[in-house]
mmCIF file of C-alpha atoms in Angstrom:
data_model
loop_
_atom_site.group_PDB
_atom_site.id
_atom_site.type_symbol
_atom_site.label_atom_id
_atom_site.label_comp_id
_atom_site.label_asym_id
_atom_site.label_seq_id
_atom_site.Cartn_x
_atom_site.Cartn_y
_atom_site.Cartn_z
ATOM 1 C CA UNK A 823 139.551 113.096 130.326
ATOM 2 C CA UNK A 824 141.359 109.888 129.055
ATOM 3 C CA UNK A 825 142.736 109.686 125.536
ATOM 4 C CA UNK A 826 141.293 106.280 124.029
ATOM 5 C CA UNK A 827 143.488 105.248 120.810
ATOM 6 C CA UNK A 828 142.866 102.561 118.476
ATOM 7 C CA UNK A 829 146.115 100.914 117.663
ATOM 8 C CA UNK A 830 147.443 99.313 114.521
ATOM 9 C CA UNK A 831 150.117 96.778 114.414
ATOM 10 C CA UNK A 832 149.834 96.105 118.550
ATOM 11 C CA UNK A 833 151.932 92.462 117.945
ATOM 12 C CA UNK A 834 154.918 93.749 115.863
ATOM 13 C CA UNK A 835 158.147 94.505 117.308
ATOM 14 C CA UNK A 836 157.960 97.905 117.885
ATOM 15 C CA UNK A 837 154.261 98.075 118.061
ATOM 16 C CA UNK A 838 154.205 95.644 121.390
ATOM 17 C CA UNK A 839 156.530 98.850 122.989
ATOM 18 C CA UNK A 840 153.432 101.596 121.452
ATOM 19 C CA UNK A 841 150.878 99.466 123.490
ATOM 20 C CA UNK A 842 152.668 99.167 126.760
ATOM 21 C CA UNK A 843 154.289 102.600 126.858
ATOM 22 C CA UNK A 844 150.503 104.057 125.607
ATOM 23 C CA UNK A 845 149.107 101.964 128.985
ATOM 24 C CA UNK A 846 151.529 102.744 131.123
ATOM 25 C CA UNK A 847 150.760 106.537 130.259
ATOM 26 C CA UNK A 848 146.844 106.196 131.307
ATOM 27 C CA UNK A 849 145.654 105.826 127.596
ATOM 28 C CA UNK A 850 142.672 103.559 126.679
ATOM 29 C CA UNK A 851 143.940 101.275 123.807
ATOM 30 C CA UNK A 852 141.599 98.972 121.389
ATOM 31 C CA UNK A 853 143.955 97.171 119.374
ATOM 32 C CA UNK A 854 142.674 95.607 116.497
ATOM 33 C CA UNK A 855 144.675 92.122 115.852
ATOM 34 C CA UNK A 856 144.885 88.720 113.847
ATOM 35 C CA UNK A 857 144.345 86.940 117.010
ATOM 36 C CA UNK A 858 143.468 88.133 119.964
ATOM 37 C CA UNK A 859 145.946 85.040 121.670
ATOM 38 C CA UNK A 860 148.964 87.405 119.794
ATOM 39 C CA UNK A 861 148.187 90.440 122.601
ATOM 40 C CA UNK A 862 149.959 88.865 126.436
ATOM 41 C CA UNK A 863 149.869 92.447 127.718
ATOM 42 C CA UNK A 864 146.397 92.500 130.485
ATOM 43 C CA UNK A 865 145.015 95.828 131.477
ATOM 44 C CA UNK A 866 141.226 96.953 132.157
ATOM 45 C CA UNK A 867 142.188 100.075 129.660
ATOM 46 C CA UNK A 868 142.787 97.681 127.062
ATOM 47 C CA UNK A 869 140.494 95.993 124.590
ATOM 48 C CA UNK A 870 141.634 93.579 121.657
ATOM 49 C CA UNK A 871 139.473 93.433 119.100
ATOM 50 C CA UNK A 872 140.333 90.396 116.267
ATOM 51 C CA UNK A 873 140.016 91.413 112.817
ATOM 52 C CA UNK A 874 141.774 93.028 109.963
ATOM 53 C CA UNK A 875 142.905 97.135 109.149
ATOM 54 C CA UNK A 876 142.264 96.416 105.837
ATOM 55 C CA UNK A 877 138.511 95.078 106.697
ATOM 56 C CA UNK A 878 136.178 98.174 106.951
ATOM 57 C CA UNK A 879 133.818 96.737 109.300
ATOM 58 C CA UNK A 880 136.417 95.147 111.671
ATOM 59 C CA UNK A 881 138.290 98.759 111.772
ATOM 60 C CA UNK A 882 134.447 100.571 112.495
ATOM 61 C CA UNK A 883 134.170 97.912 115.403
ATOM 62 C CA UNK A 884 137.034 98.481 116.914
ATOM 63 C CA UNK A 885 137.654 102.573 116.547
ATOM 64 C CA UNK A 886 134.334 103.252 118.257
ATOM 65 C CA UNK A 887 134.675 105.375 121.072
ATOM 66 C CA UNK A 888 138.276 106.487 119.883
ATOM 67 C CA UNK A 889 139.868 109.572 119.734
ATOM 68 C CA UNK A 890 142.996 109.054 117.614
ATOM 69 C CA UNK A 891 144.378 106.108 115.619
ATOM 70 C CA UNK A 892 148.264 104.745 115.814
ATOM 71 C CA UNK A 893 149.554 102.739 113.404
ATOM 72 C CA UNK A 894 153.010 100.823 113.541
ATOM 73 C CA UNK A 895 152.108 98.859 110.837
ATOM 74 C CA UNK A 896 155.141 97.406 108.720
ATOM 75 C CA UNK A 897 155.273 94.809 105.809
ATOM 76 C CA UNK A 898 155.712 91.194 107.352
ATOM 77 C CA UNK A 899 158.622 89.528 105.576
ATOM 78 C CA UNK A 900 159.840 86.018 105.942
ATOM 79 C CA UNK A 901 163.169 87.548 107.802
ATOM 80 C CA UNK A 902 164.902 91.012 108.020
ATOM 81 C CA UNK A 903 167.487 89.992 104.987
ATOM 82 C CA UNK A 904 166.556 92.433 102.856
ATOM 83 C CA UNK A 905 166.082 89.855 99.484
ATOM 84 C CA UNK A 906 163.065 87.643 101.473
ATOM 85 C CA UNK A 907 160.012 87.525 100.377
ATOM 86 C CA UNK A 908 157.183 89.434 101.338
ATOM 87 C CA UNK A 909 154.225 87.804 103.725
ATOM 88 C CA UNK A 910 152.039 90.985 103.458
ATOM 89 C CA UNK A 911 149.293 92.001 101.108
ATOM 90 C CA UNK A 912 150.425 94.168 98.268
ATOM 91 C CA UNK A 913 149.967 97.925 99.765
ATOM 92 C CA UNK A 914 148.845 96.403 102.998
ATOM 93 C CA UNK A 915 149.868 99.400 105.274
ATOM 94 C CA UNK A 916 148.315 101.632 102.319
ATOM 95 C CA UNK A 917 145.124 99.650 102.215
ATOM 96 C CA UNK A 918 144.985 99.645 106.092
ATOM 97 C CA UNK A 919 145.317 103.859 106.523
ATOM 98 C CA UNK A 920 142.703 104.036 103.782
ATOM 99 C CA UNK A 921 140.310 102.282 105.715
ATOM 100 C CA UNK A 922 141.006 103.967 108.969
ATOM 101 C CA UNK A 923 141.007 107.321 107.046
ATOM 102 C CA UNK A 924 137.199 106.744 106.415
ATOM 103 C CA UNK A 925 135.924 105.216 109.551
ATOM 104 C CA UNK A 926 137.784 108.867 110.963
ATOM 105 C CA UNK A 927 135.836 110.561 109.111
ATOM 106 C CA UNK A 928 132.370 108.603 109.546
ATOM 107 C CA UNK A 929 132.931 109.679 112.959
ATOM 108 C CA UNK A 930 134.592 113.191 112.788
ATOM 109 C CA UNK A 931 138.458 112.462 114.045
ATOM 110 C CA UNK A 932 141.312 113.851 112.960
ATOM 111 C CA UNK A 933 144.202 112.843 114.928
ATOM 112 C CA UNK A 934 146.269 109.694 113.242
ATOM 113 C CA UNK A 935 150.018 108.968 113.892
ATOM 114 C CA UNK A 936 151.517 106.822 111.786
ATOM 115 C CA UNK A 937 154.744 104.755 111.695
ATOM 116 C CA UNK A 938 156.748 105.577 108.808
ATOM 117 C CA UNK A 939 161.141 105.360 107.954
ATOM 118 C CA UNK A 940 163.924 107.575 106.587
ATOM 119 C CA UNK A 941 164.013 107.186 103.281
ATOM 120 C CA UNK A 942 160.411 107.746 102.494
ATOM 121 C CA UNK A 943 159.540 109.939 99.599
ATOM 122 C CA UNK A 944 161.437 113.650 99.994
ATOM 123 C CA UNK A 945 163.775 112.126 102.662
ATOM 124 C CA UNK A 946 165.344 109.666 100.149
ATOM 125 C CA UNK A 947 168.433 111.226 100.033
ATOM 126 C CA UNK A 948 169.182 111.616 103.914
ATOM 127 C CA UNK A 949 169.088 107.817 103.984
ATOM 128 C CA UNK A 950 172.494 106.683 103.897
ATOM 129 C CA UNK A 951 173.896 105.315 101.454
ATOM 130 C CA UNK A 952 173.514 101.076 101.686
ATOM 131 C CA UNK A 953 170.076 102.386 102.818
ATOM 132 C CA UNK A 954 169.119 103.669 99.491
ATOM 133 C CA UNK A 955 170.927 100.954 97.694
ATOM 134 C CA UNK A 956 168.710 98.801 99.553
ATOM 135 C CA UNK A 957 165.553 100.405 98.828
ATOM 136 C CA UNK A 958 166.762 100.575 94.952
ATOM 137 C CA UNK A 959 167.924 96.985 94.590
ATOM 138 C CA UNK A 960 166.104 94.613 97.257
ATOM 139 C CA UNK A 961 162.519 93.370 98.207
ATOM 140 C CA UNK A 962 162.452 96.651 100.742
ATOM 141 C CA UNK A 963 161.401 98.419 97.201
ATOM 142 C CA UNK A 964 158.537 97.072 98.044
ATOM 143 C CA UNK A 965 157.914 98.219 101.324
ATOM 144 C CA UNK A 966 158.950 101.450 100.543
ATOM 145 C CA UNK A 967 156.768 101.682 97.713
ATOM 146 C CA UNK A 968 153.622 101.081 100.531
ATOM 147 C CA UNK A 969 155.359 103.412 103.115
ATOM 148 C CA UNK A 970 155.033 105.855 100.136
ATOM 149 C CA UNK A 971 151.253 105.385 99.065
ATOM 150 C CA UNK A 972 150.357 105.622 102.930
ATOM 151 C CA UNK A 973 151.783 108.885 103.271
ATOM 152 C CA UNK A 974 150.403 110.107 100.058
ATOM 153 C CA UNK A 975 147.457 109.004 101.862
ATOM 154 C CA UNK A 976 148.092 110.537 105.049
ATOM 155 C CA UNK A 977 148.371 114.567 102.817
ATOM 156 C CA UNK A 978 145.622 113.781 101.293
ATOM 157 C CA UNK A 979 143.360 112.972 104.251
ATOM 158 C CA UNK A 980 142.729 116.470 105.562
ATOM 159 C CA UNK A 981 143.428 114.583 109.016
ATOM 160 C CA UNK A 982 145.893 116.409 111.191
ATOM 161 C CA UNK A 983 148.419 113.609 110.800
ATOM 162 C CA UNK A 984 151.901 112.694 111.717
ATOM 163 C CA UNK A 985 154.307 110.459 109.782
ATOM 164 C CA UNK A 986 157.193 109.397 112.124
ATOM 165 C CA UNK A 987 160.181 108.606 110.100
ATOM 166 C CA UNK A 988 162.457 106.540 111.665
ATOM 167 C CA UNK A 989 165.714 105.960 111.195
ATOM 168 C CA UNK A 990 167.314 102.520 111.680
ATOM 169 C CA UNK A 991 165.337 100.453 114.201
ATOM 170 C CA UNK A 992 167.650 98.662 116.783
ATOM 171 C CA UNK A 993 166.172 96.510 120.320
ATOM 172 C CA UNK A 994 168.161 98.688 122.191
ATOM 173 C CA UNK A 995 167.057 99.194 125.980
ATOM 174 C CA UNK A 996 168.523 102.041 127.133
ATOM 175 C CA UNK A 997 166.657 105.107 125.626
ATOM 176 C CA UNK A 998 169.988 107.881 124.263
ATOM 177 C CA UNK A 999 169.702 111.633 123.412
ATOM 178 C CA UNK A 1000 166.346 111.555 121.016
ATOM 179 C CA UNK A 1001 166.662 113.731 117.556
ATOM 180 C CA UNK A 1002 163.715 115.072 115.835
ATOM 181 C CA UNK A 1003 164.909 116.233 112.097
ATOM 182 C CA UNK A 1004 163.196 118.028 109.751
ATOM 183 C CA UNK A 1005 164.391 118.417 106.013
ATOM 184 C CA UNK A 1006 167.573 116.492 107.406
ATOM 185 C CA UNK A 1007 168.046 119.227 110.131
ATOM 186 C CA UNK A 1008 169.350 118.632 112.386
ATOM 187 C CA UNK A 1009 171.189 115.624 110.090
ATOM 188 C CA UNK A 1010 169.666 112.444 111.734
ATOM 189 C CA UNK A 1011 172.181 109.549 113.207
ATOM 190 C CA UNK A 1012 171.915 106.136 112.032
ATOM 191 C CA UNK A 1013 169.934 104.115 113.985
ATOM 192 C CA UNK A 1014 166.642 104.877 116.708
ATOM 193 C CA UNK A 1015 165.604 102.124 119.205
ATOM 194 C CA UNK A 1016 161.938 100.863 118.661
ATOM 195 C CA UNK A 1017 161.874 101.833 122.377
ATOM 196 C CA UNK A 1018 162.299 105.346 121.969
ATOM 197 C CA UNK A 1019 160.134 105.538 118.657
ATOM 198 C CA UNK A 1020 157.459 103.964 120.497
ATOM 199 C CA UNK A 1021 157.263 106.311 123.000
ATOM 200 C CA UNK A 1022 157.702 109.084 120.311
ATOM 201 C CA UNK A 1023 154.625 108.044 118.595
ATOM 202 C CA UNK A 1024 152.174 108.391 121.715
ATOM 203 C CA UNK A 1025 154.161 111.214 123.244
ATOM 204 C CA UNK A 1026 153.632 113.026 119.978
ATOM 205 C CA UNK A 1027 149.593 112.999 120.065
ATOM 206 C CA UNK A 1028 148.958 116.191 121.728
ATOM 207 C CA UNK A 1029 151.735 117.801 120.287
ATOM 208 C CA UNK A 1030 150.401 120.134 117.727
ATOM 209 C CA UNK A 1031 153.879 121.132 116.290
ATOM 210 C CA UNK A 1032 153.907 117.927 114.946
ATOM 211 C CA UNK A 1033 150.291 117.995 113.011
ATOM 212 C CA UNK A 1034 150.640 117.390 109.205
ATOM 213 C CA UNK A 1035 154.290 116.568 109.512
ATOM 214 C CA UNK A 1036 157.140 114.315 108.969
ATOM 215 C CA UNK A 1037 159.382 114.123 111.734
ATOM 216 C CA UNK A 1038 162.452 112.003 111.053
ATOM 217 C CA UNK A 1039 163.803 110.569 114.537
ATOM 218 C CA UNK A 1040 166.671 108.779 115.562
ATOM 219 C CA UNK A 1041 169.082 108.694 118.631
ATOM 220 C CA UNK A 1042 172.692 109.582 119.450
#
């Protein structure tokens, strides 16, 4: 039977890689976008549905007939310097879990995968050190403060979710040695292509070992 997914965040950077690795694997994909002319990818297993995550009615449209929900999802910033200013919604990835988190359960799923980073909550402190500096002392505060909320939401869900922590994401094209880390073992290396965590995020659906956990991933 094929997997149908709705997918958050289809136009980001790494999000783009989630939808065409998630085709290319034979899964059904509704991704639900700002506009529809965003999406280039064509498929007849994929439907783009324009709307918001943070819009309940827009996310029941487009998760019908799903069976699990992926979210790469990040705060939009004006660049990647660290100081610009924020684009997104206060709590916008927070806001858009909680409204996926009840449409799941209007309609009985459990499976959600969600895009996540090193640093988050209890894996503060395997976040090198500029890392937490960052987080401490720029706008990412900010971002880290929603990537905290969402998985608060995520453990409180019930769901059988997955928060994918990622380490460092790079455009790297050639996919290295991945490492999955728990509790910073093994200790995770620097940097992950959003390549290889895209592929981690669908390849990690059906993988039960990963239900209700935290994975931290990254690439040597």
């Amino acid at each position: 039977m094929t997997m149908r997914i709705l997918l958050l965040g289809a136009t980001g950077r790494t999000g783009r890689h989630v939808l065409e690795y998630a085709l290319s694997q034979g899964i059904e994909v509704a991704a639900l976008v700002r506009r529809a002319a965003a999406i280039t990818v064509h498929s007849d297993k994929l439907t783009v549905v324009e709307g918001s995550p943070m819009n309940a009615d827009d996310v029941r449209k487009a998760i019908a007939g799903c069976d699990a929900v992926v979210s790469a999802l990040n705060n939009n910033r004006t660049s990647d310097n660290p100081w610009a200013r924020r684009l997104s919604p206060s709590l916008f990835m927070t806001q858009s879990i909680r409204t996926c988190l009840a449409a799941m359960k209007e309609m009985d799923m459990r499976r959600i995968v969600v895009l996540s980073s090193v640093g988050v909550n209890d894996s503060f402190d395997d976040a090198v050190f500029v890392m937490r500096w960052l987080i401490r002392n720029t706008n990412l505060q900010y971002t880290f403060q929603d990537h905290d909320a969402q998985e608060s939401e995520l453990r409180r869900s019930g769901m059988d979710w997955t928060a994918v922590r990622a380490a460092l994401l790079n455009n790297g094209k050639r996919l290295k040695t991945l490492v999955e880390s728990y509790y910073n073992e093994p200790k995770p290396a620097l940097t992950i292509s959003r390549l290889h965590t895209a592929r981690f995020l669908i390849d990690c659906l059906n993988d039960p070992a990963t239900f209700r956990k935290a994975p931290t991933i990254s690439e040597r």
